[in-house]
Short mmCIF file of C-alpha atoms and ligand atoms in Angstrom, two decimals:
data_model
loop_
_atom_site.label_atom_id
_atom_site.label_comp_id
_atom_site.label_asym_id
_atom_site.label_seq_id
_atom_site.Cartn_x
_atom_site.Cartn_y
_atom_site.Cartn_z
CA MET A 1 16.56 6.54 20.22
CA THR A 2 16.39 10.09 21.41
CA ASN A 3 13.11 11.89 21.65
CA LYS A 4 12.56 14.08 18.63
CA ASN A 5 10.68 16.77 20.56
CA TRP A 6 8.27 16.90 17.68
CA ASP A 7 4.99 18.66 18.40
CA ILE A 8 2.75 16.14 16.67
CA GLN A 9 -0.94 17.04 16.44
CA PHE A 10 -2.12 14.50 13.86
CA VAL A 11 -0.80 11.13 12.70
CA TYR A 12 -1.48 9.76 9.22
CA PHE A 13 -0.78 6.10 8.47
CA ASP A 14 -0.05 4.49 5.14
CA LEU A 15 -2.07 1.28 4.61
CA ASP A 16 -0.16 -1.21 2.44
CA ASP A 17 2.93 -2.77 4.01
CA THR A 18 2.59 -0.39 6.97
CA LEU A 19 -0.67 -1.32 8.75
CA LEU A 20 -1.58 -4.21 6.43
CA ASP A 21 0.72 -6.91 5.10
CA HIS A 22 0.19 -6.26 1.39
CA SER A 23 3.32 -8.18 0.28
CA TYR A 24 2.16 -11.31 2.07
CA ALA A 25 -1.31 -11.13 0.49
CA GLU A 26 0.21 -10.48 -2.94
CA HIS A 27 2.57 -13.47 -2.58
CA LEU A 28 -0.20 -15.86 -1.50
CA ALA A 29 -2.61 -14.58 -4.15
CA LEU A 30 -0.06 -15.33 -6.87
CA LYS A 31 0.47 -18.74 -5.29
CA ASP A 32 -3.28 -19.42 -5.42
CA LEU A 33 -3.36 -18.47 -9.11
CA HIS A 34 -0.31 -20.60 -9.81
CA GLU A 35 -1.77 -23.65 -8.09
CA ASP A 36 -5.02 -23.51 -10.07
CA ALA A 37 -4.54 -26.05 -12.87
CA THR A 38 -7.25 -24.37 -14.96
CA LEU A 39 -5.17 -21.18 -15.22
CA PRO A 40 -2.20 -20.79 -17.59
CA LEU A 41 0.40 -19.91 -14.92
CA VAL A 42 0.57 -23.55 -13.82
CA ALA A 43 2.82 -24.20 -16.85
CA ARG A 44 5.67 -22.21 -15.25
CA SER A 45 7.45 -22.45 -11.90
CA PHE A 46 6.07 -20.34 -9.07
CA GLY A 47 9.47 -18.70 -8.71
CA ASP A 48 9.32 -17.50 -12.32
CA VAL A 49 5.73 -16.27 -11.94
CA HIS A 50 6.46 -14.39 -8.73
CA GLN A 51 9.68 -12.86 -10.01
CA ALA A 52 8.09 -11.70 -13.26
CA TYR A 53 5.08 -10.21 -11.50
CA ARG A 54 7.24 -8.34 -9.00
CA LYS A 55 9.14 -6.88 -11.92
CA ILE A 56 6.12 -5.94 -14.04
CA ASN A 57 3.73 -4.61 -11.39
CA PRO A 58 5.79 -1.60 -10.21
CA VAL A 59 6.36 -0.48 -13.81
CA VAL A 60 2.65 -0.76 -14.58
CA TRP A 61 1.78 1.10 -11.37
CA LYS A 62 4.25 3.84 -12.26
CA LYS A 63 2.62 4.27 -15.67
CA TYR A 64 -0.82 4.35 -14.05
CA SER A 65 0.49 7.00 -11.62
CA ALA A 66 1.77 9.06 -14.53
CA GLY A 67 -1.61 8.83 -16.25
CA GLU A 68 -0.19 6.74 -19.09
CA PHE A 69 -2.36 3.73 -18.17
CA THR A 70 -6.03 3.67 -17.30
CA LYS A 71 -7.18 1.72 -14.27
CA VAL A 72 -8.18 -1.26 -16.41
CA GLN A 73 -4.91 -1.14 -18.32
CA ALA A 74 -3.14 -1.32 -14.98
CA LYS A 75 -5.31 -4.01 -13.40
CA VAL A 76 -5.55 -6.29 -16.43
CA GLY A 77 -2.52 -5.14 -18.38
CA ARG A 78 -0.13 -6.35 -15.69
CA PHE A 79 -1.43 -9.90 -16.17
CA GLU A 80 -1.26 -9.60 -19.94
CA GLN A 81 2.35 -8.52 -19.57
CA LEU A 82 2.94 -11.37 -17.12
CA LEU A 83 1.65 -13.93 -19.63
CA GLY A 84 3.84 -12.36 -22.29
CA ALA A 85 6.93 -12.36 -20.06
CA LEU A 86 6.37 -16.03 -19.25
CA ASP A 87 5.82 -16.84 -22.91
CA LEU A 88 2.29 -18.09 -22.27
CA PRO A 89 -0.53 -17.71 -24.79
CA SER A 90 -2.80 -14.73 -24.25
CA PRO A 91 -5.38 -14.81 -27.07
CA ARG A 92 -7.69 -11.85 -27.43
CA SER A 93 -11.37 -11.99 -28.39
CA ASN A 94 -12.19 -9.65 -31.29
CA SER A 95 -13.36 -6.45 -29.67
CA ASN A 96 -11.63 -6.75 -26.29
CA GLU A 97 -8.65 -4.60 -25.42
CA HIS A 98 -7.29 -7.40 -23.22
CA SER A 99 -7.05 -11.15 -23.58
CA ASP A 100 -9.62 -13.37 -21.87
CA SER A 101 -6.94 -15.12 -19.83
CA ALA A 102 -5.53 -11.81 -18.58
CA ILE A 103 -9.02 -10.62 -17.62
CA GLU A 104 -9.67 -13.86 -15.75
CA LEU A 105 -6.31 -13.71 -13.97
CA ALA A 106 -6.90 -10.10 -12.93
CA ASP A 107 -10.34 -10.89 -11.49
CA ARG A 108 -9.15 -14.01 -9.73
CA TYR A 109 -6.07 -12.22 -8.42
CA LEU A 110 -8.14 -9.57 -6.65
CA ALA A 111 -10.38 -12.20 -5.05
CA CYS A 112 -7.40 -14.25 -3.86
CA TYR A 113 -5.56 -11.12 -2.71
CA ALA A 114 -8.52 -10.18 -0.50
CA ASP A 115 -8.50 -13.68 1.03
CA HIS A 116 -5.06 -13.06 2.50
CA TRP A 117 -5.25 -9.59 4.01
CA ARG A 118 -3.79 -9.47 7.51
CA PRO A 119 -2.32 -6.81 9.81
CA ILE A 120 1.40 -6.19 10.10
CA ASP A 121 2.63 -7.54 13.45
CA GLY A 122 2.25 -4.89 16.15
CA ALA A 123 0.86 -2.21 13.84
CA PHE A 124 -2.78 -2.26 14.94
CA GLU A 125 -1.81 -2.13 18.63
CA SER A 126 0.31 0.94 17.95
CA PHE A 127 -2.40 2.52 15.80
CA GLU A 128 -4.90 2.05 18.63
CA LEU A 129 -2.55 3.43 21.25
CA ILE A 130 -1.78 6.51 19.17
CA ALA A 131 -5.45 6.97 18.26
CA ALA A 132 -6.30 7.07 21.96
CA SER A 133 -4.19 10.25 22.38
CA LEU A 134 -4.09 11.96 19.00
CA PRO A 135 -6.36 12.32 15.97
CA VAL A 136 -5.29 9.85 13.28
CA GLY A 137 -6.01 9.18 9.62
CA ILE A 138 -5.25 6.86 6.73
CA LEU A 139 -3.48 8.18 3.63
CA THR A 140 -3.09 5.52 0.98
CA ASN A 141 -2.35 5.06 -2.70
CA GLY A 142 -4.59 2.60 -4.42
CA PHE A 143 -7.85 1.84 -6.10
CA SER A 144 -10.79 3.15 -4.14
CA GLU A 145 -12.87 -0.03 -4.05
CA ILE A 146 -9.95 -2.18 -2.93
CA GLN A 147 -8.72 0.18 -0.23
CA ARG A 148 -12.32 0.74 0.97
CA ALA A 149 -12.81 -3.04 1.12
CA LYS A 150 -9.72 -3.32 3.33
CA LEU A 151 -11.08 -0.65 5.67
CA LYS A 152 -14.39 -2.51 5.79
CA ARG A 153 -12.58 -5.75 6.66
CA PHE A 154 -10.67 -4.06 9.46
CA PRO A 155 -13.24 -1.62 10.86
CA GLU A 156 -11.02 -0.79 13.85
CA LEU A 157 -8.93 1.35 11.49
CA ALA A 158 -11.66 3.43 9.85
CA ASP A 159 -13.70 3.68 13.04
CA ARG A 160 -10.83 5.39 14.84
CA SER A 161 -9.78 7.57 11.90
CA ASN A 162 -10.59 11.27 11.62
CA ALA A 163 -9.60 11.36 7.94
CA LEU A 164 -9.45 8.81 5.10
CA VAL A 165 -7.55 9.90 2.02
CA ILE A 166 -7.40 7.47 -0.92
CA SER A 167 -5.43 8.56 -3.96
CA GLU A 168 -7.92 7.45 -6.60
CA GLU A 169 -10.71 9.43 -4.94
CA ILE A 170 -8.61 12.60 -5.00
CA GLY A 171 -7.04 12.13 -8.42
CA HIS A 172 -3.42 12.41 -7.31
CA LEU A 173 -1.03 9.73 -6.07
CA LYS A 174 1.69 9.92 -3.43
CA PRO A 175 4.21 11.50 -3.50
CA ASP A 176 2.23 14.24 -5.32
CA LEU A 177 2.14 17.32 -3.08
CA ARG A 178 -1.54 17.92 -3.92
CA LEU A 179 -2.56 14.69 -2.21
CA PHE A 180 -0.61 15.64 0.94
CA GLU A 181 -2.11 19.14 0.86
CA LYS A 182 -5.61 17.67 0.69
CA ALA A 183 -4.76 15.36 3.61
CA ALA A 184 -3.35 18.26 5.66
CA ALA A 185 -6.50 20.30 4.99
CA ASP A 186 -8.63 17.35 6.17
CA ALA A 187 -6.49 17.05 9.30
CA GLY A 188 -6.97 20.74 10.01
CA VAL A 189 -3.53 21.24 11.56
CA SER A 190 -0.33 22.79 10.26
CA PRO A 191 1.80 20.53 8.01
CA SER A 192 4.79 20.61 10.37
CA SER A 193 2.70 19.06 13.15
CA ILE A 194 1.60 16.07 11.05
CA LEU A 195 3.46 12.78 11.35
CA TYR A 196 3.24 10.36 8.45
CA VAL A 197 3.91 6.69 9.18
CA GLY A 198 4.79 4.74 6.05
CA ASP A 199 7.12 2.19 4.45
CA SER A 200 7.91 3.65 1.04
CA LEU A 201 10.95 5.88 0.60
CA HIS A 202 9.58 7.35 -2.62
CA SER A 203 5.87 7.75 -1.81
CA ASP A 204 5.83 8.22 1.95
CA VAL A 205 9.18 9.66 3.02
CA GLY A 206 9.54 11.71 -0.16
CA GLY A 207 5.94 12.85 -0.18
CA GLY A 208 5.76 13.61 3.54
CA LEU A 209 8.97 15.62 3.61
CA GLY A 210 7.98 17.44 0.42
CA ALA A 211 4.79 18.57 2.15
CA GLY A 212 6.64 19.74 5.26
CA TRP A 213 5.43 16.87 7.45
CA LYS A 214 7.42 14.74 9.89
CA VAL A 215 7.94 11.15 8.80
CA ALA A 216 8.21 7.85 10.65
CA TRP A 217 9.69 5.49 8.08
CA PHE A 218 8.83 1.82 8.69
CA THR A 219 12.03 0.16 7.46
CA ASP A 220 14.97 -2.07 8.35
CA GLN A 221 17.30 0.79 7.52
CA SER A 222 18.47 3.37 10.01
CA HIS A 223 18.47 6.84 8.51
CA ASP A 224 17.15 9.23 11.12
CA SER A 225 17.36 12.93 10.35
CA ASP A 226 15.73 16.13 11.62
CA ASN A 227 12.32 15.33 10.18
CA VAL A 228 12.59 11.55 9.77
CA MET A 229 12.73 8.73 12.28
CA THR A 230 13.15 5.15 11.17
CA PHE A 231 11.65 2.18 12.97
CA LYS A 232 10.97 -1.52 12.58
CA GLU A 233 9.55 -2.19 16.05
CA TRP A 234 6.24 -0.44 16.64
CA ASP A 235 6.90 0.33 20.30
CA LYS A 236 9.75 2.56 19.16
CA LEU A 237 7.23 4.69 17.27
CA ASP A 238 5.05 4.95 20.37
CA ARG A 239 8.01 6.15 22.42
CA VAL A 240 9.05 8.77 19.91
CA ILE A 241 5.67 10.41 20.03
CA GLY A 242 5.79 10.20 23.81
CA LEU A 243 3.39 7.29 24.36
CA THR A 244 4.00 4.18 26.42
CA ARG A 245 2.26 0.82 26.22
MG1 MG B 1 3.02 1.26 1.73
#
């Protein structure tokens, strides 16, 4: 890996599947729901439940991002759709927009999901090392109360951060330029001297490049270009911004 000679003045980190292992927590939360014999998912195989959820959730999230779904429609609707996809009953009480079983699954899911939050291997060490030399921040898509709860659970992230930008609190989601512009204003440096560290090609690489930032894409793929470096080992990221462990 050659040094990029980037003049980085501020580093923003994505939260889910970059600093925190969201996919792991999601997987185990679904497993917890599936193993609870009082919940309807027990009637199907875990493989079917997991596969259906992974298919439904991104579509629901996309509609929420586009403003087609409200927050509740996203949070609860994904479980209503899951029950429908698995051909499980989802009866609705008279005045409720969503079925009781979908509401219960959505509530239980969030509790189980929070039980399984953990850092991505090596990410916190790198975050700390970078934060010791440069101002850093968190820029994340997600519901405010959930992302804030994660930052409360892992205070070492928020304590070291000079900026916290959560999409729901701003009203725009990555890769929307307006969210990146707000983050750049909070950072107080020019866009071209901001590095964004994230895992999503669409939200993070697309959004960062669109805003004129540099991007460190956390991925198995290798697609370095002028303004993008790819990495899977965190010490590679440290080296590129000129830091050593
Ligand atoms: Mg992410």
